[in-house]
JSON list of C-alpha atoms in Angstrom, two decimals:
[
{"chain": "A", "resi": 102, "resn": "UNK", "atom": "CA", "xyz": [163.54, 102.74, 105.44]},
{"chain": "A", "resi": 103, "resn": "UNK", "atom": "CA", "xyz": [160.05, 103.40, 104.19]},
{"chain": "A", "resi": 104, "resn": "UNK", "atom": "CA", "xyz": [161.34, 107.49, 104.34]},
{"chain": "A", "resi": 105, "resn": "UNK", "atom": "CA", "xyz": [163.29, 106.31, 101.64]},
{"chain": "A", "resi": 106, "resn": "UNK", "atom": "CA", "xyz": [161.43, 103.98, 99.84]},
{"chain": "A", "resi": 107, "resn": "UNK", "atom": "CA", "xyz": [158.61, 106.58, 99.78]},
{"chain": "A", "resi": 108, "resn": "UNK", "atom": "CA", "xyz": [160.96, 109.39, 98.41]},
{"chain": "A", "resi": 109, "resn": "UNK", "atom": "CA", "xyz": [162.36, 106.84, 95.96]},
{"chain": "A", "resi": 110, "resn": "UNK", "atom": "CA", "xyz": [159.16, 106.11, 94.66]},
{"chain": "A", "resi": 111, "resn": "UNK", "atom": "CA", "xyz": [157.68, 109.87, 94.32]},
{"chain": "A", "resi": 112, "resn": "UNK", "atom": "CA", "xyz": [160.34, 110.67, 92.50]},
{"chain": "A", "resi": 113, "resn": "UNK", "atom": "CA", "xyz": [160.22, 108.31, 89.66]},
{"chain": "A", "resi": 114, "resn": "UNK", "atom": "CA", "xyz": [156.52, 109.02, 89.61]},
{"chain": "A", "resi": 115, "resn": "UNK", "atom": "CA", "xyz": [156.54, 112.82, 89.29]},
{"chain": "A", "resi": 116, "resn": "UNK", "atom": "CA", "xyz": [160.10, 111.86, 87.00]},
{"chain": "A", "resi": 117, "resn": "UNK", "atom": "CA", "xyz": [157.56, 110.77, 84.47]},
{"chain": "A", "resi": 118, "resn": "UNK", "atom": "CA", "xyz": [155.45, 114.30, 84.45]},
{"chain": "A", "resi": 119, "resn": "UNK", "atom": "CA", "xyz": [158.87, 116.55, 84.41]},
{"chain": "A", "resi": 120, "resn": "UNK", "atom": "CA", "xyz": [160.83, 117.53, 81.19]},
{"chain": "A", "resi": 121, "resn": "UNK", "atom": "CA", "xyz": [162.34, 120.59, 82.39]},
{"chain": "A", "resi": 122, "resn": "UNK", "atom": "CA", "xyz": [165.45, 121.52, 84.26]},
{"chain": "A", "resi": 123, "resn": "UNK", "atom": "CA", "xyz": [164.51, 123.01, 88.14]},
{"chain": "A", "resi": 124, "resn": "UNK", "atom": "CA", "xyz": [165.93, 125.05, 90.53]},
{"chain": "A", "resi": 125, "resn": "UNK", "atom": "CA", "xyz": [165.32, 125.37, 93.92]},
{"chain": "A", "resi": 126, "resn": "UNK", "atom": "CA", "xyz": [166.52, 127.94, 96.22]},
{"chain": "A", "resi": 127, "resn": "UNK", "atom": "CA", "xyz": [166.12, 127.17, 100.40]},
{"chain": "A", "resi": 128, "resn": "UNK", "atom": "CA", "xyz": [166.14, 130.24, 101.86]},
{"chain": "A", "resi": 129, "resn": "UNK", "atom": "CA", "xyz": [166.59, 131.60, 105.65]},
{"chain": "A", "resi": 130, "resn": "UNK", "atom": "CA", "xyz": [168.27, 132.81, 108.31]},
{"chain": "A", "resi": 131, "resn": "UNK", "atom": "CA", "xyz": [171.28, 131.82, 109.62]},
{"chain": "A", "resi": 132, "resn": "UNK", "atom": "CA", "xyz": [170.73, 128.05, 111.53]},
{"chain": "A", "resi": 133, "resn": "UNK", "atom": "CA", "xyz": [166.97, 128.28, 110.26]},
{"chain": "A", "resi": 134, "resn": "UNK", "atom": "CA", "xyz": [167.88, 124.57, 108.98]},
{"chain": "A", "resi": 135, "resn": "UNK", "atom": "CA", "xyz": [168.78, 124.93, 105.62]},
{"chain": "A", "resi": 136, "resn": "UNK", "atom": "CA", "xyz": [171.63, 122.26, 105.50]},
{"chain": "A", "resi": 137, "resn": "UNK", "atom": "CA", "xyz": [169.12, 119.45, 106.91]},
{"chain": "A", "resi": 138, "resn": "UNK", "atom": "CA", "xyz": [166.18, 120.27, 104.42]},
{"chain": "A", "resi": 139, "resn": "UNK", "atom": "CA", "xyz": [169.12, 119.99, 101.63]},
{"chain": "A", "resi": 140, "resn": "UNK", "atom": "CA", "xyz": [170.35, 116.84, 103.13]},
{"chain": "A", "resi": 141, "resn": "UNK", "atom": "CA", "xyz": [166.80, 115.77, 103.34]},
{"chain": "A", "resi": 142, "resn": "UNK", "atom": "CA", "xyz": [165.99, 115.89, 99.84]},
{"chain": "A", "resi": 143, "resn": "UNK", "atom": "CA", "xyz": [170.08, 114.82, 98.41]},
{"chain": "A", "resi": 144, "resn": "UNK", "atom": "CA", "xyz": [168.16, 111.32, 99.30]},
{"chain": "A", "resi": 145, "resn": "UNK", "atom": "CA", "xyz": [166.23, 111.91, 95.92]},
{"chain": "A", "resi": 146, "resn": "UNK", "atom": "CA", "xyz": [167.38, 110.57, 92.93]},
{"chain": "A", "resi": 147, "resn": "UNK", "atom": "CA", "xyz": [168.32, 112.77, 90.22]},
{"chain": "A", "resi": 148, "resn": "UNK", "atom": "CA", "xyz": [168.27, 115.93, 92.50]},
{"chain": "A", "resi": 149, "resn": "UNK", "atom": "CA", "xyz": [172.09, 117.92, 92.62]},
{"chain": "A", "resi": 150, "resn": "UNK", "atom": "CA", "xyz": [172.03, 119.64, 96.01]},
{"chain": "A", "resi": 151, "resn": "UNK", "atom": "CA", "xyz": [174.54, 122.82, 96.28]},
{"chain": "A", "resi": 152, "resn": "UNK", "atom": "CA", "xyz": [175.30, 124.63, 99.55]},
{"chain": "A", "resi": 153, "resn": "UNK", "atom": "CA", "xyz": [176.67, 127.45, 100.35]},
{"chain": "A", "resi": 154, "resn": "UNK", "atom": "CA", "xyz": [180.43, 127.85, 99.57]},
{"chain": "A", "resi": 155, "resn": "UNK", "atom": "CA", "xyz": [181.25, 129.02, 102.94]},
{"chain": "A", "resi": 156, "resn": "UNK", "atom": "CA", "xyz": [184.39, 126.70, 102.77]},
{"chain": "A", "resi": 157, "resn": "UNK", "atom": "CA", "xyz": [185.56, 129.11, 100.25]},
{"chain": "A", "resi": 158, "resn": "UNK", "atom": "CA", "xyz": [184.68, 132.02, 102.66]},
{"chain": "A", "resi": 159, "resn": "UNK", "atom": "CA", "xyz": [186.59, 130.77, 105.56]},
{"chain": "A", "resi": 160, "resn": "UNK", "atom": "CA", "xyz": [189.62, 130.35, 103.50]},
{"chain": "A", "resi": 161, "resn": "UNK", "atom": "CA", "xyz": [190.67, 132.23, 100.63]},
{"chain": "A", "resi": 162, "resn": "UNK", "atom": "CA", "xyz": [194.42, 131.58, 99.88]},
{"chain": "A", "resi": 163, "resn": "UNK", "atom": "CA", "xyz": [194.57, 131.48, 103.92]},
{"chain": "A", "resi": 164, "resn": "UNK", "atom": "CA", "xyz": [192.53, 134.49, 104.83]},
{"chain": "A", "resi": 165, "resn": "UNK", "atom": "CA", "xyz": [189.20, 133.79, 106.61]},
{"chain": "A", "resi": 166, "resn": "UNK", "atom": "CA", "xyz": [186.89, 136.25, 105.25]},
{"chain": "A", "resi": 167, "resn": "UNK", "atom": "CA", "xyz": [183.80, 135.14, 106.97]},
{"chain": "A", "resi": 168, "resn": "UNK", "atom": "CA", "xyz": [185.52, 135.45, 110.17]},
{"chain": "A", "resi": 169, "resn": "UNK", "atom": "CA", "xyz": [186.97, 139.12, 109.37]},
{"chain": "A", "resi": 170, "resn": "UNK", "atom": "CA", "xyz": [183.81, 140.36, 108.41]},
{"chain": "A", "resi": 171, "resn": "UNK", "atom": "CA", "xyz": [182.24, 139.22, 111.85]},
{"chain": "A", "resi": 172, "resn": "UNK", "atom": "CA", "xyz": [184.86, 140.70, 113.32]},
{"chain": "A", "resi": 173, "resn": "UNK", "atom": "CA", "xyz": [185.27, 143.76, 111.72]},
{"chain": "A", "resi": 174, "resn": "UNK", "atom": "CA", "xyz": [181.97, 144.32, 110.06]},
{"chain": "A", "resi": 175, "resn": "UNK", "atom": "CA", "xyz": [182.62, 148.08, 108.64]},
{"chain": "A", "resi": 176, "resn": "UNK", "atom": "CA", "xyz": [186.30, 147.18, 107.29]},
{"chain": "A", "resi": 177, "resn": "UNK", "atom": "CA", "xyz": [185.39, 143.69, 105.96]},
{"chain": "A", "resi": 178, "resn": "UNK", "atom": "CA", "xyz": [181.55, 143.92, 104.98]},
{"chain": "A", "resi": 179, "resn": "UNK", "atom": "CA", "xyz": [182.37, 144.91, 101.34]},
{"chain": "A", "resi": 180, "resn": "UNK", "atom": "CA", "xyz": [185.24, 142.66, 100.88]},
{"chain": "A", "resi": 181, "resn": "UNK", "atom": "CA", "xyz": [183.12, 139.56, 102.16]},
{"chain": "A", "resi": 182, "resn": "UNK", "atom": "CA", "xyz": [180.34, 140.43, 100.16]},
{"chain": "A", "resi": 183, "resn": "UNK", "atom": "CA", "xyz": [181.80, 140.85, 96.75]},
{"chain": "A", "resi": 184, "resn": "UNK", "atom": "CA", "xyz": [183.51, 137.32, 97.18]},
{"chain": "A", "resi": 185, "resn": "UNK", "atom": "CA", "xyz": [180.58, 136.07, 98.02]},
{"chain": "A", "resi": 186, "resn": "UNK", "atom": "CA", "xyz": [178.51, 137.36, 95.08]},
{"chain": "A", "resi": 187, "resn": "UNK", "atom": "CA", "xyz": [181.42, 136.24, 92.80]},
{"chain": "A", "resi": 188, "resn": "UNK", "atom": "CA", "xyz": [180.99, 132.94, 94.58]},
{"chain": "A", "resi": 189, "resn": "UNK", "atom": "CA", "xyz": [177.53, 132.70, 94.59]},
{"chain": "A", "resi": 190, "resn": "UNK", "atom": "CA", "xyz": [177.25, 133.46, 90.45]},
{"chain": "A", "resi": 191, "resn": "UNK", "atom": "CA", "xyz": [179.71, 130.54, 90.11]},
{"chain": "A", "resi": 192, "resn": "UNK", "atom": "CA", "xyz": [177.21, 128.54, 92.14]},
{"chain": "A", "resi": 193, "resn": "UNK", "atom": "CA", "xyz": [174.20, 130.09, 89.36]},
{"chain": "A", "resi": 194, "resn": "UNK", "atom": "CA", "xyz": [176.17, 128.99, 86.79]},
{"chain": "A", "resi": 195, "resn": "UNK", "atom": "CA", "xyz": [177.66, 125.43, 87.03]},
{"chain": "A", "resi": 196, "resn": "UNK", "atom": "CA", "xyz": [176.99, 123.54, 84.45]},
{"chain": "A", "resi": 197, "resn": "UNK", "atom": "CA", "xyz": [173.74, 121.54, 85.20]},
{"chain": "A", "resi": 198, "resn": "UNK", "atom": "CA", "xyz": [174.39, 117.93, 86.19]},
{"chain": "A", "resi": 199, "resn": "UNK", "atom": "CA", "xyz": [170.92, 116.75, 87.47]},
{"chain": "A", "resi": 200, "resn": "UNK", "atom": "CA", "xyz": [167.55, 117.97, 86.78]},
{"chain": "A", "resi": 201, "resn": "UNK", "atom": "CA", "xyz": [166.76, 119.12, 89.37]},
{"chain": "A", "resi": 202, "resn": "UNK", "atom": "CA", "xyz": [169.05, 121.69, 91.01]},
{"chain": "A", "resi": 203, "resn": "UNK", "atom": "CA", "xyz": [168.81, 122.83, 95.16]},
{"chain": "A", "resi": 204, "resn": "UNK", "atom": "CA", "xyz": [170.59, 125.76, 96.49]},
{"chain": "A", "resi": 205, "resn": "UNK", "atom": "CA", "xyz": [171.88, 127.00, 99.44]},
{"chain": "A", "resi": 206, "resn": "UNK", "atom": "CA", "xyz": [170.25, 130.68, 98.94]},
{"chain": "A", "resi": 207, "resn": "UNK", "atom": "CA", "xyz": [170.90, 132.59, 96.30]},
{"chain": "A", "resi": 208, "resn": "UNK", "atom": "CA", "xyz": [173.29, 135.42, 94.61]},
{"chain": "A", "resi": 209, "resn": "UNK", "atom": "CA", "xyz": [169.67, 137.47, 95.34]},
{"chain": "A", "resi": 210, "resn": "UNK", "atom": "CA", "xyz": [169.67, 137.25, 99.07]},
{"chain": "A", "resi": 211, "resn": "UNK", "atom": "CA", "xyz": [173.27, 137.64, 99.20]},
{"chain": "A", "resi": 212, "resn": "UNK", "atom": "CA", "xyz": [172.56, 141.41, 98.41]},
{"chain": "A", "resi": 213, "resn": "UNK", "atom": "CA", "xyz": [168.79, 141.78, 99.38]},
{"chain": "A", "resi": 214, "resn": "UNK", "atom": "CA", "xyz": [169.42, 140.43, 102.85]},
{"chain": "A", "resi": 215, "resn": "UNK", "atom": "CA", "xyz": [173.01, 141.05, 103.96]},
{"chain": "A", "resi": 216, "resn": "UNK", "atom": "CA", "xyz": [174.53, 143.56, 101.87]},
{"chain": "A", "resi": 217, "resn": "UNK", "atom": "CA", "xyz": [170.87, 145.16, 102.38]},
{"chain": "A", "resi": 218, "resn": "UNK", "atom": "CA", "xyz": [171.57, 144.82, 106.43]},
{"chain": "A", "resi": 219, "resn": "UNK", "atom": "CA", "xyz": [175.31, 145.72, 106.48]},
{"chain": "A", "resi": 220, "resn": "UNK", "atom": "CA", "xyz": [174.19, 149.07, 105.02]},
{"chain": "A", "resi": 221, "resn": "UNK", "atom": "CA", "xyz": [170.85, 149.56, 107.04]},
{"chain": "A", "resi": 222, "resn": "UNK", "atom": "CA", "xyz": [173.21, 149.14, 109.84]},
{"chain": "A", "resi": 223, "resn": "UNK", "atom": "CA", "xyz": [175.60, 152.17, 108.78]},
{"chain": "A", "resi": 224, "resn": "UNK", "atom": "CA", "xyz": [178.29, 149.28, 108.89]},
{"chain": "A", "resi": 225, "resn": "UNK", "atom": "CA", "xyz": [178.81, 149.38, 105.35]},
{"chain": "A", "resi": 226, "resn": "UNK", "atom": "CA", "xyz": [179.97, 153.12, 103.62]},
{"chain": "A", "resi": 227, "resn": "UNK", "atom": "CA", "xyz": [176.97, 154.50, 101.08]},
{"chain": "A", "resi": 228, "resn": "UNK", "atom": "CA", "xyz": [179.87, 154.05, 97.97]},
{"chain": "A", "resi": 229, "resn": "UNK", "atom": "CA", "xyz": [180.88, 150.68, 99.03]},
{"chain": "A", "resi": 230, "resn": "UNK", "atom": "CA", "xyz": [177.02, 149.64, 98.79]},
{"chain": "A", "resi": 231, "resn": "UNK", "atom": "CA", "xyz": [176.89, 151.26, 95.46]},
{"chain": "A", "resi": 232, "resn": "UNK", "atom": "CA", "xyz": [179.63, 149.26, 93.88]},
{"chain": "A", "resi": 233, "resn": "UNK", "atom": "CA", "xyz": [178.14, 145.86, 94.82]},
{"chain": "A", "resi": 234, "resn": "UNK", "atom": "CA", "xyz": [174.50, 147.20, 93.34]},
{"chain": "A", "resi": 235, "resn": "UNK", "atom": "CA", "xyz": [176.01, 148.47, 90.45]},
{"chain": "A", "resi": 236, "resn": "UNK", "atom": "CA", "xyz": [178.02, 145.32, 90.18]},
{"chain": "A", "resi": 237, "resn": "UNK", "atom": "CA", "xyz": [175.11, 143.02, 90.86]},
{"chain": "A", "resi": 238, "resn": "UNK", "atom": "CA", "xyz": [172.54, 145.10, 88.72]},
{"chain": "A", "resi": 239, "resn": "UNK", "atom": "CA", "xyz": [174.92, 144.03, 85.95]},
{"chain": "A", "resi": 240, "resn": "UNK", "atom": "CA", "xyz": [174.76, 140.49, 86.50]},
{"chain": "A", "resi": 241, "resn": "UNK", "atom": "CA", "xyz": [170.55, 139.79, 86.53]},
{"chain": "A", "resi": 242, "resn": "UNK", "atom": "CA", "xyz": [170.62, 142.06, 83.51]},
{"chain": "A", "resi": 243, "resn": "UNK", "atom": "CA", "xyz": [173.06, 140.31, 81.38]},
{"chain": "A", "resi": 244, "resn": "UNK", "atom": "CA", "xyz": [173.56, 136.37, 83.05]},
{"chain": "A", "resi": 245, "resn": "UNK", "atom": "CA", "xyz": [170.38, 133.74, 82.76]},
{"chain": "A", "resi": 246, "resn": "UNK", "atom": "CA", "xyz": [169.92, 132.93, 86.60]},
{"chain": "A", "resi": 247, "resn": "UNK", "atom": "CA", "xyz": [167.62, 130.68, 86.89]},
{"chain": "A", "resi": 248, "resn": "UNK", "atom": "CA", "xyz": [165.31, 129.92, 89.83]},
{"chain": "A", "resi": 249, "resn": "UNK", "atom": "CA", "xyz": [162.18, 128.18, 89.63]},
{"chain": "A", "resi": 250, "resn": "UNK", "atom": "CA", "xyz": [160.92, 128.41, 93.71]},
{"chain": "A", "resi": 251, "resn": "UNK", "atom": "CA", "xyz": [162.13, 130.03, 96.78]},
{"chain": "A", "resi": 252, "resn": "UNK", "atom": "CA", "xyz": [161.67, 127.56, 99.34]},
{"chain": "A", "resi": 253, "resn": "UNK", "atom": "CA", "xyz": [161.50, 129.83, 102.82]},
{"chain": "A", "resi": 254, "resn": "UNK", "atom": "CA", "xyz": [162.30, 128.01, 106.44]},
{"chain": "A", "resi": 255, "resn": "UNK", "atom": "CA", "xyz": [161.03, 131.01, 108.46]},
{"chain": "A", "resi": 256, "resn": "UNK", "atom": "CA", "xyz": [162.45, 130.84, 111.94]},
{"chain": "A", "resi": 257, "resn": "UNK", "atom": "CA", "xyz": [162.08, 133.11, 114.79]},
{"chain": "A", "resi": 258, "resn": "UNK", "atom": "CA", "xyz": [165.33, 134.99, 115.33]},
{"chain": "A", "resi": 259, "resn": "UNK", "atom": "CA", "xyz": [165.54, 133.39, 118.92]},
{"chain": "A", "resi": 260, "resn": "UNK", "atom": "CA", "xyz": [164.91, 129.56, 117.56]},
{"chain": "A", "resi": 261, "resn": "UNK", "atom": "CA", "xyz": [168.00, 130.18, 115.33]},
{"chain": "A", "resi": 262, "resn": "UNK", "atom": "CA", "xyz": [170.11, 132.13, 118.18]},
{"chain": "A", "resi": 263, "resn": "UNK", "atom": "CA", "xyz": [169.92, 128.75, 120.06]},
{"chain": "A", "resi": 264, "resn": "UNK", "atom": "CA", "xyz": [170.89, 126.57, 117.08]},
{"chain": "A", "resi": 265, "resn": "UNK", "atom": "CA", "xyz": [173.61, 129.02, 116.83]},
{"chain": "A", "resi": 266, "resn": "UNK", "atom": "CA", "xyz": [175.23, 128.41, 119.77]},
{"chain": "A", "resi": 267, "resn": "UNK", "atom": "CA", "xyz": [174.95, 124.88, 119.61]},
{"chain": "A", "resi": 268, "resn": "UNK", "atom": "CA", "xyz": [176.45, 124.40, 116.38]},
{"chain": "A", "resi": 269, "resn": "UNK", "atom": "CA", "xyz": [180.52, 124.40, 115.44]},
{"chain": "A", "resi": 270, "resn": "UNK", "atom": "CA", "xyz": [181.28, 127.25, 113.20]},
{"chain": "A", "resi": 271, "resn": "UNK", "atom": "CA", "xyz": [183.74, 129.50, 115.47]},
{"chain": "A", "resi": 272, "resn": "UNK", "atom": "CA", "xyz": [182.81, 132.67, 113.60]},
{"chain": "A", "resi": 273, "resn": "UNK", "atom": "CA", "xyz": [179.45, 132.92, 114.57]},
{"chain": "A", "resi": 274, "resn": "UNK", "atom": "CA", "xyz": [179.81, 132.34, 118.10]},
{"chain": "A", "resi": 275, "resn": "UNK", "atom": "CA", "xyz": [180.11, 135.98, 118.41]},
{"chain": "A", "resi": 276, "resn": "UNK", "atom": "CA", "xyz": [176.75, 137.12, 116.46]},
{"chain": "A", "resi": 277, "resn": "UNK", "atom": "CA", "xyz": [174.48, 138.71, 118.43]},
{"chain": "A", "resi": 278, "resn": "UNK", "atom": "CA", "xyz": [170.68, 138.01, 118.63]},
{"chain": "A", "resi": 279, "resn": "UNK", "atom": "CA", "xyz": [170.25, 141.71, 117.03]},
{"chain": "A", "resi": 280, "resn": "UNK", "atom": "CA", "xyz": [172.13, 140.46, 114.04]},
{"chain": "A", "resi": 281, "resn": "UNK", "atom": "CA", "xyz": [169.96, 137.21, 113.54]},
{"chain": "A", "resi": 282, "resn": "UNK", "atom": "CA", "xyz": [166.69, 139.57, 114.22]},
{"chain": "A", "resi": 283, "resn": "UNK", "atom": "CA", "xyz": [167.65, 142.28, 111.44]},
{"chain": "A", "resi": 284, "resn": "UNK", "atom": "CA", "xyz": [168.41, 139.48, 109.41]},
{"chain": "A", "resi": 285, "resn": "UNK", "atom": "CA", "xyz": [164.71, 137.59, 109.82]},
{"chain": "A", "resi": 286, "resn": "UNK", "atom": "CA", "xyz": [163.17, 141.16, 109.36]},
{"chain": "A", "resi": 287, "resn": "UNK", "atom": "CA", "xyz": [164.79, 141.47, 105.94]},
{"chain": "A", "resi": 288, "resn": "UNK", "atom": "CA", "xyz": [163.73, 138.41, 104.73]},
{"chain": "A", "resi": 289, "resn": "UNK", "atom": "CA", "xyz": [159.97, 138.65, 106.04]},
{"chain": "A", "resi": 290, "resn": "UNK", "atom": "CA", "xyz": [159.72, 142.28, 104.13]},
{"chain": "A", "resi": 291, "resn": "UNK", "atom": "CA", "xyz": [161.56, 140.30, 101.18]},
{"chain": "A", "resi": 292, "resn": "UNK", "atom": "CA", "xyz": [159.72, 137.08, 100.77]},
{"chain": "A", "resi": 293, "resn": "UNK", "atom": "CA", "xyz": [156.24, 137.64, 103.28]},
{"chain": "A", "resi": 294, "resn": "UNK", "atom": "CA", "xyz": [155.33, 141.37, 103.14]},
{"chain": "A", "resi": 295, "resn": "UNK", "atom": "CA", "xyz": [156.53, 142.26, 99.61]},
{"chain": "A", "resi": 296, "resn": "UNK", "atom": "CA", "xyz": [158.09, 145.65, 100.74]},
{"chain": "A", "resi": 297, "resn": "UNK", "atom": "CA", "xyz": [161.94, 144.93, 100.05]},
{"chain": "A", "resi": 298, "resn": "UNK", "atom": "CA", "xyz": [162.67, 144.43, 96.21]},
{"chain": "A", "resi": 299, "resn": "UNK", "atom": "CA", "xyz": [161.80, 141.81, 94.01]},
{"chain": "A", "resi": 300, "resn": "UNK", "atom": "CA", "xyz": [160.86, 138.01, 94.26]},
{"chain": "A", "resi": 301, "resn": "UNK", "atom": "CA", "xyz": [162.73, 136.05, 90.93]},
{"chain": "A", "resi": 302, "resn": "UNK", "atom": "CA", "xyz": [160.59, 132.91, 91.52]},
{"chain": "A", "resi": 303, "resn": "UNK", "atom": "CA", "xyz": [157.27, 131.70, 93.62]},
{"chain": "A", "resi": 304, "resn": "UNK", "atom": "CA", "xyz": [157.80, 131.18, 97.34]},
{"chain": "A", "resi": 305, "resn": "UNK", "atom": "CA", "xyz": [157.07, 128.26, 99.22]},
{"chain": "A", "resi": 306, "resn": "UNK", "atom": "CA", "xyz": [157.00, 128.80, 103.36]},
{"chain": "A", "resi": 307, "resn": "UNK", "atom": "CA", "xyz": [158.08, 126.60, 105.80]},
{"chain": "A", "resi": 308, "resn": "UNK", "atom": "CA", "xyz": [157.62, 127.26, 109.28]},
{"chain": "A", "resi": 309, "resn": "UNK", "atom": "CA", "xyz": [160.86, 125.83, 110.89]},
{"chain": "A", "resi": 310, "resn": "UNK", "atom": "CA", "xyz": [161.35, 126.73, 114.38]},
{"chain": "A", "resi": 311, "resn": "UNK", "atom": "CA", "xyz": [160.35, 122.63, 114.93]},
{"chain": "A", "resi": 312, "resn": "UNK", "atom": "CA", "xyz": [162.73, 120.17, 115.91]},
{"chain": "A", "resi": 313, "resn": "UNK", "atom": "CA", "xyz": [164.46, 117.87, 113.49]},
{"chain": "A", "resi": 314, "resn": "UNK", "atom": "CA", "xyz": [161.90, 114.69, 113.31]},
{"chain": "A", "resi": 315, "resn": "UNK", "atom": "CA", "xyz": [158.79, 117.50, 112.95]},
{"chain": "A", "resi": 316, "resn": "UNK", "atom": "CA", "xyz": [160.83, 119.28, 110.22]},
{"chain": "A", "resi": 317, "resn": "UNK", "atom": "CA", "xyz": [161.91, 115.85, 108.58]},
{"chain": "A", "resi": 318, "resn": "UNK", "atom": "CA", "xyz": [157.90, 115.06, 108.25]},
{"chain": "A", "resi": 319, "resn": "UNK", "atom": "CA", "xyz": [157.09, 118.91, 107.50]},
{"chain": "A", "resi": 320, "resn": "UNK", "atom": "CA", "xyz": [159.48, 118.39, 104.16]},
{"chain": "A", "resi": 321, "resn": "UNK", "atom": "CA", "xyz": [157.75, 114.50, 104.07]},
{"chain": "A", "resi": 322, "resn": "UNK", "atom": "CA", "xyz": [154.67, 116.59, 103.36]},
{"chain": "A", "resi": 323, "resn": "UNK", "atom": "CA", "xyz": [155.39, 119.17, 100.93]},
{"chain": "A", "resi": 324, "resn": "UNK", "atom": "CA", "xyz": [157.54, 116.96, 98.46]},
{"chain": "A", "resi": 325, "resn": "UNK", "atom": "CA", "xyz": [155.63, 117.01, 96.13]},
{"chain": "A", "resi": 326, "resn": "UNK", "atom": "CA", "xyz": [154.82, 121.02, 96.55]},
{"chain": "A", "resi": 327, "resn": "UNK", "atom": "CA", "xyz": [158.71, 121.46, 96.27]},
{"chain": "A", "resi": 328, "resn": "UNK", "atom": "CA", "xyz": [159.34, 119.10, 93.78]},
{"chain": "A", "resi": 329, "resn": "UNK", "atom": "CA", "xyz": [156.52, 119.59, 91.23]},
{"chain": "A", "resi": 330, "resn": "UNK", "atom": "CA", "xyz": [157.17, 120.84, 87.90]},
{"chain": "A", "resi": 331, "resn": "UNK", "atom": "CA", "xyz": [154.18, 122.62, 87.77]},
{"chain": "A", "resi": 332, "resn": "UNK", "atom": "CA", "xyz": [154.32, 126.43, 89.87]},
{"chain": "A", "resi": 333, "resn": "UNK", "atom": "CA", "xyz": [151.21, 128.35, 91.63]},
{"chain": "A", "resi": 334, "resn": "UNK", "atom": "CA", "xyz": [151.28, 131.36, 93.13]},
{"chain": "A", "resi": 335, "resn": "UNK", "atom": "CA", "xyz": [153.26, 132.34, 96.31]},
{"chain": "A", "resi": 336, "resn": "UNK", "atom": "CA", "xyz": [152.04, 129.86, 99.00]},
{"chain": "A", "resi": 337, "resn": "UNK", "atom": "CA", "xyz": [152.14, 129.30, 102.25]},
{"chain": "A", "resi": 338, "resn": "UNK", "atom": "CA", "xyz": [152.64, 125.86, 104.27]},
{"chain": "A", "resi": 339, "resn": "UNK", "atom": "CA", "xyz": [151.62, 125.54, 108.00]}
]
């Protein structure tokens, strides 16, 4: 109750200090915890929380496309991935209904970190990685997507293989710890070591390999660092 009450009353004191629209992207590997930190802070008032659409993914007019890919990575890789950028520019650009806006990822680690590992890999054809890069060049040159911080759970590879396999998603009960390590690689060069493309916003890290009460008072802690309208340079929270 007083979780609640002190969330409740943060936000209708930083409410006052904020005038424009946010958006907030949690980044991470897979079962790094991004569906509890978004849970965590849909308590908030005023805050429109959007996760992935992997409902979408898992069934496209009947066809499971999440669970072809992971089956099938070099025949389904590039049909996966250009639903899921579609998907993920619809997510970009819904009309704002809150303001404050937080993401599940974003249509920029869609193609820095997977479409980026399905090719590293040699799983995905050099022309089929071409036509999503040419495709998704296009869209950050001529659509406003907007993204104000990166917040990054970073989570050893081996923290999220056991979440993995204690969670209820059928298709990933077949990914491999090598998967989940190339994966956390990517996204260290991308967001820590600045070697893998661009960053579109400031980064906030999160160590996350904690259990759920630690994380709950790890997000407790940097509210206001998430929340604030006001943006430093890329940070880092231990």
């Amino acid at each position: 109750t007083m979780g609640l009450y002190s969330i409740y009353f943060k936000h209708n004191t930083l409410k006052k200090q904020r005038n424009a629209i946010m958006v907030i992207c949690i980044e991470g590997n897979i079962a790094s915890g991004k569906t509890t930190c978004l849970e965590y802070f849909a308590k908030t008032n005023n805050i429109e929380v959007l996760p992935e659409p992997v409902s979408k993914w898992r069934n496209l007019r009947g066809h499971n496309l999440l669970g072809l890919m992971y089956e099938d990575v070099s025949r389904w890789a590039i049909t996966l991935q250009s639903y899921v950028q579609l998907t993920m520019l619809e997510q970009h650009t819904l009309p704002l209904t809150a303001p404050i806006r937080m993401m599940e990822r974003s249509i920029y680690s869609a193609k820095y970190i997977f479409v980026e590992n399905h090719y590293r890999s040699c799983r995905m054809p050099a022309v089929d990685y071409e036509v999503l890069s040419q495709w998704f060049q296009w869209i950050i040159s001529n659509v406003k997507i907007q993204i104000d911080l990166i917040v990054y759970l970073q989570t050893s590879p081996e923290a999220c293989y056991k979440r993995l396999r204690n969670r209820c998603r059928e298709e990933e009960q077949i990914v491999p710890l090598e998967y989940l390590v190339a994966i956390h690689q990517l996204y260290e060069d991308w967001l820590i070591n600045h070697t893998l493309f661009t960053i579109p916003a400031p980064v906030l890290v999160i160590p996350a390999d904690h259990d759920l009460q630690k994380m709950l008072k790890r997000y407790e802690k940097n509210w206001e660092r998430i929340l604030s309208p006001s943006r430093g340079p890329v940070t880092c929270s231990q």
